[in-house]
Amino acid sequence: GTLVEYYDFTLFTIFLPLMAPLFFPAPTLEASLARCYWLLPLTAIARPLGGLFFGKVGDLLSRRKALLGSMSGIALATFIIGVVPTYHTWGIWATIILMLAKVIQLFCFGGEFNGAGIYVTEHAEGHDEMRASNYFLAIMTSGALIASLTGIILSQPSMPIWSWRLAFLLGALAGLIGILCRKNLK
């Protein structure tokens, strides 16, 4: 789950130069990117709120339910980012939907990262919490690395302009697989 989470999180940053003119049109690429950066305050607020929300769910109901909920939200938001029409097709609604999907993704990201880290250390076999935590961080970094490699491949000049969507749809599919795996967590 954490691998998928960091894959999805990193993708948006990688493809932002391609996506900015499609959802935040402006006379120049720099102006489109500047408009995209308005997402940062929204996501900066959403992530800790998600951590609080899913932390409470994990404490009151179960870590499994919190992790299933956060992964489901990330997968759904990533799917929406991959399929939402551009500003040219839907106008301002495309921008609003993209922004909402990103906020939902980061809200769930806040719950995923903290919840998964707690789950891993709570269930470390043989009281080896330190090693389990290190594996958790290695998996997190692997997700960002896979997203970077995906970005390199899909942003080649020979790829179609819409190839960035494939990366997000792949992330949503991986999230669905993660959800199915998590249904069997203790």
PDB file of N, CA and C in Angstrom, residues 92-133:
ATOM      1  N   ILE A  92     -13.829  24.947 -16.439  1.00  0.00           N
ATOM      2  CA  ILE A  92     -13.381  25.067 -15.044  1.00  0.00           C
ATOM      3  C   ILE A  92     -13.701  23.822 -14.226  1.00  0.00           C
ATOM      4  N   TRP A  93     -14.726  23.052 -14.638  1.00  0.00           N
ATOM      5  CA  TRP A  93     -15.074  21.835 -13.901  1.00  0.00           C
ATOM      6  C   TRP A  93     -13.945  20.812 -13.942  1.00  0.00           C
ATOM      7  N   ALA A  94     -13.210  20.755 -15.021  1.00  0.00           N
ATOM      8  CA  ALA A  94     -12.062  19.843 -15.094  1.00  0.00           C
ATOM      9  C   ALA A  94     -11.027  20.224 -14.047  1.00  0.00           C
ATOM     10  N   THR A  95     -10.770  21.509 -13.922  1.00  0.00           N
ATOM     11  CA  THR A  95      -9.803  21.992 -12.932  1.00  0.00           C
ATOM     12  C   THR A  95     -10.285  21.702 -11.517  1.00  0.00           C
ATOM     13  N   ILE A  96     -11.557  21.955 -11.260  1.00  0.00           N
ATOM     14  CA  ILE A  96     -12.121  21.710  -9.922  1.00  0.00           C
ATOM     15  C   ILE A  96     -12.062  20.230  -9.576  1.00  0.00           C
ATOM     16  N   ILE A  97     -12.434  19.366 -10.514  1.00  0.00           N
ATOM     17  CA  ILE A  97     -12.404  17.922 -10.264  1.00  0.00           C
ATOM     18  C   ILE A  97     -10.972  17.457 -10.013  1.00  0.00           C
ATOM     19  N   LEU A  98     -10.033  17.940 -10.809  1.00  0.00           N
ATOM     20  CA  LEU A  98      -8.632  17.582 -10.587  1.00  0.00           C
ATOM     21  C   LEU A  98      -8.174  18.018  -9.195  1.00  0.00           C
ATOM     22  N   MET A  99      -8.527  19.228  -8.810  1.00  0.00           N
ATOM     23  CA  MET A  99      -8.124  19.735  -7.494  1.00  0.00           C
ATOM     24  C   MET A  99      -8.753  18.916  -6.373  1.00  0.00           C
ATOM     25  N   LEU A 100     -10.030  18.592  -6.498  1.00  0.00           N
ATOM     26  CA  LEU A 100     -10.695  17.778  -5.477  1.00  0.00           C
ATOM     27  C   LEU A 100     -10.079  16.383  -5.391  1.00  0.00           C
ATOM     28  N   ALA A 101      -9.782  15.801  -6.537  1.00  0.00           N
ATOM     29  CA  ALA A 101      -9.157  14.479  -6.538  1.00  0.00           C
ATOM     30  C   ALA A 101      -7.799  14.524  -5.851  1.00  0.00           C
ATOM     31  N   LYS A 102      -7.037  15.563  -6.103  1.00  0.00           N
ATOM     32  CA  LYS A 102      -5.714  15.691  -5.468  1.00  0.00           C
ATOM     33  C   LYS A 102      -5.850  15.902  -3.969  1.00  0.00           C
ATOM     34  N   VAL A 103      -6.826  16.688  -3.544  1.00  0.00           N
ATOM     35  CA  VAL A 103      -7.049  16.896  -2.114  1.00  0.00           C
ATOM     36  C   VAL A 103      -7.468  15.586  -1.448  1.00  0.00           C
ATOM     37  N   ILE A 104      -8.366  14.837  -2.077  1.00  0.00           N
ATOM     38  CA  ILE A 104      -8.779  13.536  -1.525  1.00  0.00           C
ATOM     39  C   ILE A 104      -7.588  12.596  -1.457  1.00  0.00           C
ATOM     40  N   GLN A 105      -6.786  12.581  -2.516  1.00  0.00           N
ATOM     41  CA  GLN A 105      -5.615  11.717  -2.550  1.00  0.00           C
ATOM     42  C   GLN A 105      -4.676  12.042  -1.376  1.00  0.00           C
ATOM     43  N   LEU A 106      -4.421  13.326  -1.131  1.00  0.00           N
ATOM     44  CA  LEU A 106      -3.510  13.715  -0.060  1.00  0.00           C
ATOM     45  C   LEU A 106      -4.141  13.538   1.318  1.00  0.00           C
ATOM     46  N   PHE A 107      -5.453  13.702   1.415  1.00  0.00           N
ATOM     47  CA  PHE A 107      -6.152  13.433   2.676  1.00  0.00           C
ATOM     48  C   PHE A 107      -5.953  11.958   3.049  1.00  0.00           C
ATOM     49  N   CYS A 108      -6.153  11.091   2.078  1.00  0.00           N
ATOM     50  CA  CYS A 108      -5.981   9.654   2.316  1.00  0.00           C
ATOM     51  C   CYS A 108      -4.511   9.294   2.486  1.00  0.00           C
ATOM     52  N   PHE A 109      -3.639  10.007   1.810  1.00  0.00           N
ATOM     53  CA  PHE A 109      -2.197   9.809   1.946  1.00  0.00           C
ATOM     54  C   PHE A 109      -1.773  10.040   3.394  1.00  0.00           C
ATOM     55  N   GLY A 110      -2.335  11.059   4.031  1.00  0.00           N
ATOM     56  CA  GLY A 110      -2.028  11.328   5.436  1.00  0.00           C
ATOM     57  C   GLY A 110      -2.396  10.166   6.340  1.00  0.00           C
ATOM     58  N   GLY A 111      -3.506   9.528   6.056  1.00  0.00           N
ATOM     59  CA  GLY A 111      -3.912   8.371   6.845  1.00  0.00           C
ATOM     60  C   GLY A 111      -3.121   7.132   6.498  1.00  0.00           C
ATOM     61  N   GLU A 112      -2.772   6.984   5.240  1.00  0.00           N
ATOM     62  CA  GLU A 112      -2.045   5.796   4.776  1.00  0.00           C
ATOM     63  C   GLU A 112      -0.646   5.732   5.370  1.00  0.00           C
ATOM     64  N   PHE A 113       0.098   6.801   5.242  1.00  0.00           N
ATOM     65  CA  PHE A 113       1.489   6.781   5.685  1.00  0.00           C
ATOM     66  C   PHE A 113       1.584   6.497   7.184  1.00  0.00           C
ATOM     67  N   ASN A 114       0.848   7.256   7.976  1.00  0.00           N
ATOM     68  CA  ASN A 114       0.901   7.076   9.422  1.00  0.00           C
ATOM     69  C   ASN A 114       0.328   5.726   9.842  1.00  0.00           C
ATOM     70  N   GLY A 115      -0.812   5.366   9.266  1.00  0.00           N
ATOM     71  CA  GLY A 115      -1.453   4.102   9.635  1.00  0.00           C
ATOM     72  C   GLY A 115      -0.617   2.896   9.260  1.00  0.00           C
ATOM     73  N   ALA A 116      -0.038   2.918   8.079  1.00  0.00           N
ATOM     74  CA  ALA A 116       0.791   1.792   7.647  1.00  0.00           C
ATOM     75  C   ALA A 116       2.044   1.685   8.500  1.00  0.00           C
ATOM     76  N   GLY A 117       2.645   2.823   8.838  1.00  0.00           N
ATOM     77  CA  GLY A 117       3.837   2.796   9.695  1.00  0.00           C
ATOM     78  C   GLY A 117       3.527   2.225  11.066  1.00  0.00           C
ATOM     79  N   ILE A 118       2.397   2.634  11.626  1.00  0.00           N
ATOM     80  CA  ILE A 118       1.985   2.106  12.935  1.00  0.00           C
ATOM     81  C   ILE A 118       1.683   0.618  12.828  1.00  0.00           C
ATOM     82  N   TYR A 119       0.967   0.225  11.782  1.00  0.00           N
ATOM     83  CA  TYR A 119       0.617  -1.187  11.590  1.00  0.00           C
ATOM     84  C   TYR A 119       1.873  -2.049  11.500  1.00  0.00           C
ATOM     85  N   VAL A 120       2.846  -1.601  10.724  1.00  0.00           N
ATOM     86  CA  VAL A 120       4.074  -2.378  10.536  1.00  0.00           C
ATOM     87  C   VAL A 120       4.806  -2.555  11.865  1.00  0.00           C
ATOM     88  N   THR A 121       4.935  -1.495  12.636  1.00  0.00           N
ATOM     89  CA  THR A 121       5.661  -1.619  13.900  1.00  0.00           C
ATOM     90  C   THR A 121       4.871  -2.399  14.943  1.00  0.00           C
ATOM     91  N   GLU A 122       3.553  -2.269  14.928  1.00  0.00           N
ATOM     92  CA  GLU A 122       2.736  -3.024  15.886  1.00  0.00           C
ATOM     93  C   GLU A 122       2.762  -4.523  15.607  1.00  0.00           C
ATOM     94  N   HIS A 123       2.930  -4.903  14.346  1.00  0.00           N
ATOM     95  CA  HIS A 123       2.895  -6.314  13.986  1.00  0.00           C
ATOM     96  C   HIS A 123       4.272  -6.892  13.664  1.00  0.00           C
ATOM     97  N   ALA A 124       5.311  -6.209  14.071  1.00  0.00           N
ATOM     98  CA  ALA A 124       6.668  -6.712  13.822  1.00  0.00           C
ATOM     99  C   ALA A 124       6.869  -8.007  14.600  1.00  0.00           C
ATOM    100  N   GLU A 125       7.284  -9.030  13.869  1.00  0.00           N
ATOM    101  CA  GLU A 125       7.502 -10.339  14.495  1.00  0.00           C
ATOM    102  C   GLU A 125       8.841 -10.348  15.210  1.00  0.00           C
ATOM    103  N   GLY A 126       8.887 -10.970  16.360  1.00  0.00           N
ATOM    104  CA  GLY A 126      10.135 -11.081  17.095  1.00  0.00           C
ATOM    105  C   GLY A 126      10.603  -9.761  17.685  1.00  0.00           C
ATOM    106  N   HIS A 127       9.680  -8.846  17.847  1.00  0.00           N
ATOM    107  CA  HIS A 127       9.990  -7.550  18.445  1.00  0.00           C
ATOM    108  C   HIS A 127      11.107  -6.816  17.703  1.00  0.00           C
ATOM    109  N   ASP A 128      11.124  -6.945  16.395  1.00  0.00           N
ATOM    110  CA  ASP A 128      12.133  -6.287  15.582  1.00  0.00           C
ATOM    111  C   ASP A 128      11.514  -5.078  14.867  1.00  0.00           C
ATOM    112  N   GLU A 129      11.013  -4.152  15.681  1.00  0.00           N
ATOM    113  CA  GLU A 129      10.324  -2.986  15.139  1.00  0.00           C
ATOM    114  C   GLU A 129      11.226  -2.124  14.262  1.00  0.00           C
ATOM    115  N   MET A 130      12.501  -2.032  14.641  1.00  0.00           N
ATOM    116  CA  MET A 130      13.429  -1.178  13.891  1.00  0.00           C
ATOM    117  C   MET A 130      13.600  -1.690  12.463  1.00  0.00           C
ATOM    118  N   ARG A 131      13.811  -2.976  12.302  1.00  0.00           N
ATOM    119  CA  ARG A 131      13.977  -3.546  10.961  1.00  0.00           C
ATOM    120  C   ARG A 131      12.689  -3.389  10.153  1.00  0.00           C
ATOM    121  N   ALA A 132      11.551  -3.651  10.777  1.00  0.00           N
ATOM    122  CA  ALA A 132      10.273  -3.504  10.076  1.00  0.00           C
ATOM    123  C   ALA A 132      10.068  -2.061   9.620  1.00  0.00           C
ATOM    124  N   SER A 133      10.433  -1.107  10.462  1.00  0.00           N
ATOM    125  CA  SER A 133      10.314   0.297  10.092  1.00  0.00           C
ATOM    126  C   SER A 133      11.239   0.645   8.935  1.00  0.00           C
TER     127      SER A 133
END
